[in-house]
PDB file of C-alpha atoms and ligand atoms in Angstrom:
ATOM      1  CA  MET A   1      13.177   1.228  11.705  1.00  0.00           C
ATOM      2  CA  ASN A   2      10.648   3.225   9.784  1.00  0.00           C
ATOM      3  CA  ILE A   3      10.046   2.163   6.247  1.00  0.00           C
ATOM      4  CA  VAL A   4       8.093   2.976   3.083  1.00  0.00           C
ATOM      5  CA  LEU A   5       6.862   0.047   1.068  1.00  0.00           C
ATOM      6  CA  PHE A   6       6.006   1.047  -2.460  1.00  0.00           C
ATOM      7  CA  GLY A   7       5.272  -0.596  -5.797  1.00  0.00           C
ATOM      8  CA  ALA A   8       2.466  -1.132  -8.260  1.00  0.00           C
ATOM      9  CA  PRO A   9      -1.058  -1.948  -7.247  1.00  0.00           C
ATOM     10  CA  GLY A  10      -1.028  -5.723  -6.662  1.00  0.00           C
ATOM     11  CA  ALA A  11       2.699  -5.838  -5.885  1.00  0.00           C
ATOM     12  CA  GLY A  12       1.982  -7.247  -2.408  1.00  0.00           C
ATOM     13  CA  LYS A  13       2.469  -4.184  -0.246  1.00  0.00           C
ATOM     14  CA  GLY A  14      -0.604  -4.959   1.891  1.00  0.00           C
ATOM     15  CA  THR A  15       0.171  -8.617   2.270  1.00  0.00           C
ATOM     16  CA  GLN A  16       3.807  -7.983   3.338  1.00  0.00           C
ATOM     17  CA  SER A  17       2.848  -5.144   5.655  1.00  0.00           C
ATOM     18  CA  THR A  18       0.410  -7.412   7.406  1.00  0.00           C
ATOM     19  CA  LEU A  19       3.202  -9.956   7.960  1.00  0.00           C
ATOM     20  CA  LEU A  20       5.552  -7.256   9.231  1.00  0.00           C
ATOM     21  CA  VAL A  21       2.842  -6.201  11.713  1.00  0.00           C
ATOM     22  CA  GLU A  22       2.063  -9.737  12.896  1.00  0.00           C
ATOM     23  CA  ARG A  23       5.578 -11.086  13.077  1.00  0.00           C
ATOM     24  CA  LEU A  24       7.844  -8.075  13.718  1.00  0.00           C
ATOM     25  CA  GLY A  25       5.483  -5.743  15.573  1.00  0.00           C
ATOM     26  CA  TYR A  26       5.531  -2.890  13.094  1.00  0.00           C
ATOM     27  CA  HIS A  27       2.651  -0.462  12.881  1.00  0.00           C
ATOM     28  CA  GLN A  28       1.101  -0.290   9.467  1.00  0.00           C
ATOM     29  CA  ILE A  29      -0.178   2.942   7.861  1.00  0.00           C
ATOM     30  CA  SER A  30      -2.065   2.073   4.713  1.00  0.00           C
ATOM     31  CA  THR A  31      -3.563   5.123   3.064  1.00  0.00           C
ATOM     32  CA  GLY A  32      -5.772   2.905   0.870  1.00  0.00           C
ATOM     33  CA  ASP A  33      -7.200   1.205   4.010  1.00  0.00           C
ATOM     34  CA  LEU A  34      -7.660   4.503   5.717  1.00  0.00           C
ATOM     35  CA  PHE A  35      -9.690   5.789   2.744  1.00  0.00           C
ATOM     36  CA  ARG A  36     -11.742   2.611   2.510  1.00  0.00           C
ATOM     37  CA  HIS A  37     -12.502   2.852   6.254  1.00  0.00           C
ATOM     38  CA  ALA A  38     -13.497   6.523   5.853  1.00  0.00           C
ATOM     39  CA  ILE A  39     -15.847   5.561   2.938  1.00  0.00           C
ATOM     40  CA  LYS A  40     -17.381   2.773   4.931  1.00  0.00           C
ATOM     41  CA  ASN A  41     -18.069   5.161   7.814  1.00  0.00           C
ATOM     42  CA  LYS A  42     -19.358   7.813   5.478  1.00  0.00           C
ATOM     43  CA  THR A  43     -17.006  10.512   6.851  1.00  0.00           C
ATOM     44  CA  GLU A  44     -16.174  13.768   5.115  1.00  0.00           C
ATOM     45  CA  LEU A  45     -12.729  12.362   4.228  1.00  0.00           C
ATOM     46  CA  GLY A  46     -14.441   9.323   2.658  1.00  0.00           C
ATOM     47  CA  ARG A  47     -16.752  11.551   0.653  1.00  0.00           C
ATOM     48  CA  GLN A  48     -13.770  13.491  -0.703  1.00  0.00           C
ATOM     49  CA  ALA A  49     -11.845  10.421  -1.645  1.00  0.00           C
ATOM     50  CA  GLN A  50     -14.464   8.122  -3.101  1.00  0.00           C
ATOM     51  CA  GLY A  51     -14.784   9.516  -6.675  1.00  0.00           C
ATOM     52  CA  PHE A  52     -11.013   9.429  -7.197  1.00  0.00           C
ATOM     53  CA  MET A  53     -10.755   5.883  -5.884  1.00  0.00           C
ATOM     54  CA  ASP A  54     -13.675   4.573  -7.951  1.00  0.00           C
ATOM     55  CA  ARG A  55     -12.006   5.953 -11.092  1.00  0.00           C
ATOM     56  CA  GLY A  56      -8.550   4.527 -10.114  1.00  0.00           C
ATOM     57  CA  GLU A  57      -7.069   7.986  -9.796  1.00  0.00           C
ATOM     58  CA  LEU A  58      -5.002   9.394  -7.023  1.00  0.00           C
ATOM     59  CA  VAL A  59      -6.705  11.272  -4.196  1.00  0.00           C
ATOM     60  CA  PRO A  60      -5.241  14.847  -4.308  1.00  0.00           C
ATOM     61  CA  ASP A  61      -1.955  15.287  -2.482  1.00  0.00           C
ATOM     62  CA  SER A  62      -3.331  17.883  -0.011  1.00  0.00           C
ATOM     63  CA  ILE A  63      -5.879  15.438   1.283  1.00  0.00           C
ATOM     64  CA  VAL A  64      -3.518  12.435   1.617  1.00  0.00           C
ATOM     65  CA  ILE A  65      -0.670  14.421   3.119  1.00  0.00           C
ATOM     66  CA  GLY A  66      -3.024  16.001   5.736  1.00  0.00           C
ATOM     67  CA  MET A  67      -4.260  12.512   6.660  1.00  0.00           C
ATOM     68  CA  VAL A  68      -0.812  10.995   7.005  1.00  0.00           C
ATOM     69  CA  ASP A  69       0.393  13.943   9.021  1.00  0.00           C
ATOM     70  CA  GLU A  70      -2.369  13.407  11.482  1.00  0.00           C
ATOM     71  CA  VAL A  71      -1.779   9.645  11.783  1.00  0.00           C
ATOM     72  CA  LEU A  72       1.947  10.126  12.305  1.00  0.00           C
ATOM     73  CA  GLU A  73       1.286  12.569  15.124  1.00  0.00           C
ATOM     74  CA  ASN A  74      -0.005   9.707  17.156  1.00  0.00           C
ATOM     75  CA  LEU A  75       2.755   7.290  16.266  1.00  0.00           C
ATOM     76  CA  LYS A  76       5.864   8.908  17.529  1.00  0.00           C
ATOM     77  CA  ASP A  77       7.110   5.949  19.551  1.00  0.00           C
ATOM     78  CA  HIS A  78       6.315   3.147  17.108  1.00  0.00           C
ATOM     79  CA  HIS A  79       8.235   1.725  14.173  1.00  0.00           C
ATOM     80  CA  PHE A  80       6.000   2.073  11.163  1.00  0.00           C
ATOM     81  CA  ILE A  81       5.485   0.911   7.605  1.00  0.00           C
ATOM     82  CA  LEU A  82       3.940   3.301   5.220  1.00  0.00           C
ATOM     83  CA  ASP A  83       2.025   1.161   2.790  1.00  0.00           C
ATOM     84  CA  GLY A  84       0.854   2.982  -0.325  1.00  0.00           C
ATOM     85  CA  PHE A  85       2.224   6.348   0.687  1.00  0.00           C
ATOM     86  CA  PRO A  86       3.993   8.270  -0.778  1.00  0.00           C
ATOM     87  CA  ARG A  87       2.723   7.817  -4.383  1.00  0.00           C
ATOM     88  CA  THR A  88       3.845  11.115  -5.857  1.00  0.00           C
ATOM     89  CA  ARG A  89       6.992  13.217  -5.638  1.00  0.00           C
ATOM     90  CA  ALA A  90       5.050  15.956  -3.736  1.00  0.00           C
ATOM     91  CA  GLN A  91       3.962  13.335  -1.160  1.00  0.00           C
ATOM     92  CA  ALA A  92       7.565  12.080  -0.828  1.00  0.00           C
ATOM     93  CA  GLU A  93       8.849  15.581  -0.201  1.00  0.00           C
ATOM     94  CA  ALA A  94       6.064  16.361   2.258  1.00  0.00           C
ATOM     95  CA  LEU A  95       6.781  13.135   4.115  1.00  0.00           C
ATOM     96  CA  GLY A  96      10.399  14.089   4.433  1.00  0.00           C
ATOM     97  CA  LYS A  97       9.447  17.402   6.014  1.00  0.00           C
ATOM     98  CA  ILE A  98       6.837  15.863   8.347  1.00  0.00           C
ATOM     99  CA  LEU A  99       9.316  13.319   9.652  1.00  0.00           C
ATOM    100  CA  GLN A 100      12.062  15.884  10.042  1.00  0.00           C
ATOM    101  CA  SER A 101       9.805  18.180  12.005  1.00  0.00           C
ATOM    102  CA  ARG A 102       9.116  15.352  14.442  1.00  0.00           C
ATOM    103  CA  GLY A 103      12.696  14.222  14.729  1.00  0.00           C
ATOM    104  CA  LEU A 104      11.887  10.956  12.886  1.00  0.00           C
ATOM    105  CA  ARG A 105      13.836   9.251  10.134  1.00  0.00           C
ATOM    106  CA  LEU A 106      12.885   7.111   7.135  1.00  0.00           C
ATOM    107  CA  GLU A 107      15.482   4.364   7.182  1.00  0.00           C
ATOM    108  CA  LYS A 108      14.377   2.518   4.030  1.00  0.00           C
ATOM    109  CA  ALA A 109      12.144   2.992   1.005  1.00  0.00           C
ATOM    110  CA  ILE A 110      11.648  -0.521  -0.340  1.00  0.00           C
ATOM    111  CA  PHE A 111      10.304  -1.073  -3.847  1.00  0.00           C
ATOM    112  CA  LEU A 112       8.477  -4.333  -4.481  1.00  0.00           C
ATOM    113  CA  GLU A 113       9.120  -5.218  -8.088  1.00  0.00           C
ATOM    114  CA  VAL A 114       6.575  -7.305  -9.956  1.00  0.00           C
ATOM    115  CA  PRO A 115       6.217  -7.664 -13.793  1.00  0.00           C
ATOM    116  CA  LYS A 116       3.035  -6.206 -15.297  1.00  0.00           C
ATOM    117  CA  GLU A 117       1.547  -9.487 -16.546  1.00  0.00           C
ATOM    118  CA  GLU A 118       1.727 -10.911 -13.002  1.00  0.00           C
ATOM    119  CA  LEU A 119       0.159  -7.698 -11.545  1.00  0.00           C
ATOM    120  CA  LEU A 120      -2.759  -7.972 -13.912  1.00  0.00           C
ATOM    121  CA  GLN A 121      -3.379 -11.611 -12.938  1.00  0.00           C
ATOM    122  CA  ARG A 122      -3.133 -10.790  -9.241  1.00  0.00           C
ATOM    123  CA  LEU A 123      -5.505  -7.792  -9.444  1.00  0.00           C
ATOM    124  CA  THR A 124      -8.208  -9.259 -11.596  1.00  0.00           C
ATOM    125  CA  GLY A 125      -8.356 -12.354  -9.398  1.00  0.00           C
ATOM    126  CA  ARG A 126      -8.123 -10.582  -6.031  1.00  0.00           C
ATOM    127  CA  ARG A 127     -11.036 -10.783  -3.657  1.00  0.00           C
ATOM    128  CA  VAL A 128     -11.231  -9.197  -0.177  1.00  0.00           C
ATOM    129  CA  CYS A 129     -13.321  -9.715   2.879  1.00  0.00           C
ATOM    130  CA  GLN A 130     -15.593  -6.740   3.475  1.00  0.00           C
ATOM    131  CA  SER A 131     -15.504  -7.256   7.262  1.00  0.00           C
ATOM    132  CA  CYS A 132     -11.890  -8.118   8.217  1.00  0.00           C
ATOM    133  CA  GLY A 133      -9.944  -7.176   5.085  1.00  0.00           C
ATOM    134  CA  ALA A 134      -8.459 -10.667   4.538  1.00  0.00           C
ATOM    135  CA  VAL A 135      -7.192 -11.006   0.934  1.00  0.00           C
ATOM    136  CA  TYR A 136      -7.913 -13.959  -1.346  1.00  0.00           C
ATOM    137  CA  HIS A 137      -7.311 -14.830  -4.967  1.00  0.00           C
ATOM    138  CA  ILE A 138      -9.747 -16.866  -7.078  1.00  0.00           C
ATOM    139  CA  GLN A 139      -6.970 -19.140  -8.332  1.00  0.00           C
ATOM    140  CA  SER A 140      -4.075 -19.045  -5.971  1.00  0.00           C
ATOM    141  CA  LYS A 141      -5.876 -18.572  -2.642  1.00  0.00           C
ATOM    142  CA  PRO A 142      -9.615 -19.265  -2.942  1.00  0.00           C
ATOM    143  CA  THR A 143     -11.948 -19.178   0.049  1.00  0.00           C
ATOM    144  CA  ARG A 144     -13.063 -22.569   1.338  1.00  0.00           C
ATOM    145  CA  LYS A 145     -16.769 -21.608   0.915  1.00  0.00           C
ATOM    146  CA  ASP A 146     -17.626 -19.532  -2.120  1.00  0.00           C
ATOM    147  CA  GLY A 147     -17.809 -15.825  -1.248  1.00  0.00           C
ATOM    148  CA  ILE A 148     -17.329 -16.358   2.503  1.00  0.00           C
ATOM    149  CA  CYS A 149     -14.230 -15.354   4.473  1.00  0.00           C
ATOM    150  CA  ASP A 150     -12.399 -18.358   6.032  1.00  0.00           C
ATOM    151  CA  LEU A 151     -11.383 -16.237   9.011  1.00  0.00           C
ATOM    152  CA  CYS A 152     -14.436 -14.275  10.029  1.00  0.00           C
ATOM    153  CA  GLY A 153     -17.345 -15.476   7.893  1.00  0.00           C
ATOM    154  CA  GLY A 154     -17.732 -12.024   6.294  1.00  0.00           C
ATOM    155  CA  ALA A 155     -18.652 -11.471   2.627  1.00  0.00           C
ATOM    156  CA  VAL A 156     -15.728 -11.825   0.219  1.00  0.00           C
ATOM    157  CA  ILE A 157     -16.074  -9.462  -2.769  1.00  0.00           C
ATOM    158  CA  GLN A 158     -14.128  -7.841  -5.590  1.00  0.00           C
ATOM    159  CA  ARG A 159     -12.995  -4.308  -4.832  1.00  0.00           C
ATOM    160  CA  ASN A 160     -14.610  -1.787  -7.147  1.00  0.00           C
ATOM    161  CA  ASP A 161     -11.229  -0.567  -8.202  1.00  0.00           C
ATOM    162  CA  ASP A 162     -10.061  -4.189  -9.049  1.00  0.00           C
ATOM    163  CA  LYS A 163     -12.483  -4.276 -12.012  1.00  0.00           C
ATOM    164  CA  GLU A 164     -10.622  -4.384 -15.342  1.00  0.00           C
ATOM    165  CA  ASP A 165     -11.248  -0.864 -16.684  1.00  0.00           C
ATOM    166  CA  VAL A 166     -10.294   0.782 -13.349  1.00  0.00           C
ATOM    167  CA  ILE A 167      -7.127  -1.389 -13.126  1.00  0.00           C
ATOM    168  CA  ALA A 168      -5.862   0.082 -16.386  1.00  0.00           C
ATOM    169  CA  THR A 169      -6.104   3.569 -14.955  1.00  0.00           C
ATOM    170  CA  ARG A 170      -4.505   2.573 -11.688  1.00  0.00           C
ATOM    171  CA  LEU A 171      -1.530   1.038 -13.487  1.00  0.00           C
ATOM    172  CA  ARG A 172      -1.081   4.019 -15.715  1.00  0.00           C
ATOM    173  CA  THR A 173      -1.329   6.411 -12.740  1.00  0.00           C
ATOM    174  CA  TYR A 174       1.284   4.243 -10.988  1.00  0.00           C
ATOM    175  CA  GLU A 175       3.685   4.321 -13.953  1.00  0.00           C
ATOM    176  CA  GLU A 176       3.430   8.081 -14.255  1.00  0.00           C
ATOM    177  CA  ASN A 177       3.557   9.107 -10.584  1.00  0.00           C
ATOM    178  CA  THR A 178       4.879   6.357  -8.348  1.00  0.00           C
ATOM    179  CA  PHE A 179       7.416   4.465 -10.392  1.00  0.00           C
ATOM    180  CA  PRO A 180       9.624   7.574 -10.649  1.00  0.00           C
ATOM    181  CA  LEU A 181       9.923   7.658  -6.909  1.00  0.00           C
ATOM    182  CA  ARG A 182      12.638   5.015  -7.263  1.00  0.00           C
ATOM    183  CA  GLY A 183      14.924   7.769  -8.524  1.00  0.00           C
ATOM    184  CA  TYR A 184      13.925  10.093  -5.624  1.00  0.00           C
ATOM    185  CA  TYR A 185      14.840   7.540  -2.979  1.00  0.00           C
ATOM    186  CA  LYS A 186      17.927   6.442  -4.775  1.00  0.00           C
ATOM    187  CA  GLU A 187      19.116  10.085  -4.528  1.00  0.00           C
ATOM    188  CA  MET A 188      18.179  10.149  -0.873  1.00  0.00           C
ATOM    189  CA  GLY A 189      20.328   7.057  -0.328  1.00  0.00           C
ATOM    190  CA  ASN A 190      17.745   4.893   1.435  1.00  0.00           C
ATOM    191  CA  TYR A 191      16.393   2.961  -1.606  1.00  0.00           C
ATOM    192  CA  ALA A 192      16.197  -0.820  -1.675  1.00  0.00           C
ATOM    193  CA  GLU A 193      14.326  -3.219  -3.895  1.00  0.00           C
ATOM    194  CA  VAL A 194      12.929  -6.728  -3.504  1.00  0.00           C
ATOM    195  CA  ASP A 195      11.712  -9.142  -6.115  1.00  0.00           C
ATOM    196  CA  GLY A 196       8.003  -9.238  -5.284  1.00  0.00           C
ATOM    197  CA  SER A 197       7.043 -11.822  -7.899  1.00  0.00           C
ATOM    198  CA  ARG A 198       8.155 -14.711  -5.717  1.00  0.00           C
ATOM    199  CA  PRO A 199       5.940 -16.581  -3.166  1.00  0.00           C
ATOM    200  CA  THR A 200       4.842 -14.494  -0.153  1.00  0.00           C
ATOM    201  CA  GLU A 201       7.136 -16.208   2.381  1.00  0.00           C
ATOM    202  CA  ALA A 202      10.232 -15.781   0.123  1.00  0.00           C
ATOM    203  CA  VAL A 203       9.498 -12.083  -0.304  1.00  0.00           C
ATOM    204  CA  PHE A 204       9.002 -11.704   3.432  1.00  0.00           C
ATOM    205  CA  GLU A 205      12.407 -13.367   4.097  1.00  0.00           C
ATOM    206  CA  SER A 206      14.045 -10.833   1.802  1.00  0.00           C
ATOM    207  CA  LEU A 207      12.299  -7.979   3.568  1.00  0.00           C
ATOM    208  CA  LYS A 208      13.325  -9.268   6.909  1.00  0.00           C
ATOM    209  CA  SER A 209      17.021  -9.513   5.917  1.00  0.00           C
ATOM    210  CA  LEU A 210      16.884  -5.953   4.552  1.00  0.00           C
ATOM    211  CA  LEU A 211      15.390  -4.700   7.769  1.00  0.00           C
ATOM    212  CA  LYS A 212      18.080  -6.420   9.814  1.00  0.00           C
ATOM    213  CA  ALA A 213      20.897  -5.030   7.688  1.00  0.00           C
TER     214      ALA A 213
HETATM  215  P1  AMP B   1      -4.421   0.950  -2.378  1.00  0.00           P
HETATM  216  O1  AMP B   1      -5.338   0.170  -1.454  1.00  0.00           O
HETATM  217  O2  AMP B   1      -3.171   1.321  -1.815  1.00  0.00           O
HETATM  218  O3  AMP B   1      -4.294   0.257  -3.701  1.00  0.00           O
HETATM  219  O4  AMP B   1      -5.214   2.355  -2.661  1.00  0.00           O
HETATM  220  C1  AMP B   1      -6.530   2.391  -3.239  1.00  0.00           C
HETATM  221  C2  AMP B   1      -6.821   3.786  -3.769  1.00  0.00           C
HETATM  222  O5  AMP B   1      -6.725   4.767  -2.665  1.00  0.00           O
HETATM  223  C3  AMP B   1      -5.826   4.302  -4.809  1.00  0.00           C
HETATM  224  O6  AMP B   1      -6.089   3.840  -6.108  1.00  0.00           O
HETATM  225  C4  AMP B   1      -5.995   5.777  -4.678  1.00  0.00           C
HETATM  226  O7  AMP B   1      -7.218   6.227  -5.268  1.00  0.00           O
HETATM  227  C5  AMP B   1      -6.170   5.982  -3.161  1.00  0.00           C
HETATM  228  N1  AMP B   1      -4.872   6.179  -2.522  1.00  0.00           N
HETATM  229  C6  AMP B   1      -4.271   5.377  -1.614  1.00  0.00           C
HETATM  230  N2  AMP B   1      -3.096   5.893  -1.220  1.00  0.00           N
HETATM  231  C7  AMP B   1      -2.943   7.073  -1.913  1.00  0.00           C
HETATM  232  C8  AMP B   1      -1.898   8.073  -1.992  1.00  0.00           C
HETATM  233  N3  AMP B   1      -0.781   7.935  -1.219  1.00  0.00           N
HETATM  234  N4  AMP B   1      -2.132   9.113  -2.761  1.00  0.00           N
HETATM  235  C9  AMP B   1      -3.254   9.228  -3.524  1.00  0.00           C
HETATM  236  N5  AMP B   1      -4.227   8.347  -3.525  1.00  0.00           N
HETATM  237  C10 AMP B   1      -4.109   7.259  -2.727  1.00  0.00           C
END
């Protein structure tokens, strides 16, 4: 089953995608991770994306769509989760065309619903490992040693775009562009939603049942 996982920044898309990869063998396509990787490796794509990301704005549709198109080209035989894509109506329409042209289907677009106060708490306290990408939270999931990843010993830092002023822009951008995609997928008939405010394992169980249905 091919799925889109969408929701606000901090809704848990990345966390749940990682579990779907580890436990159910899905292939994850995270546009945010692809951009961060490109920036780290100082590629042309990274150069194009960096300013937008630092400001909490969306990278232009043409750049994101081109990147996803390329990634999907190599994924024909896998079940995938799109994590963080689409984020605009234009991206959703382009995705539909890309999949159709490859004979692929999007079985479900799953919205992870989390109240705004909870999102703010999650985002401001989130810390990530610079080396392996493991995600921590200063209150709910601190590292054992301050600033050091439990898994790989890498440096655990706050993402630039998790700083408070940028978070405000990201949430506004989400409300204007991504939240309305619920209507788009409802019309397409493949919309589903999950209460993402619960503990990680409970959310995962709900996702698993949806994917079996
Ligand atoms: P994420 O890790 O999903 O929160 O994404 C981090 C940042 O990458 C976003 O704030 C955007 O600047 C950029 N980005 C990721 N996915 C997209 C997308 N589908 N469209 C536009 N920009 C994106």
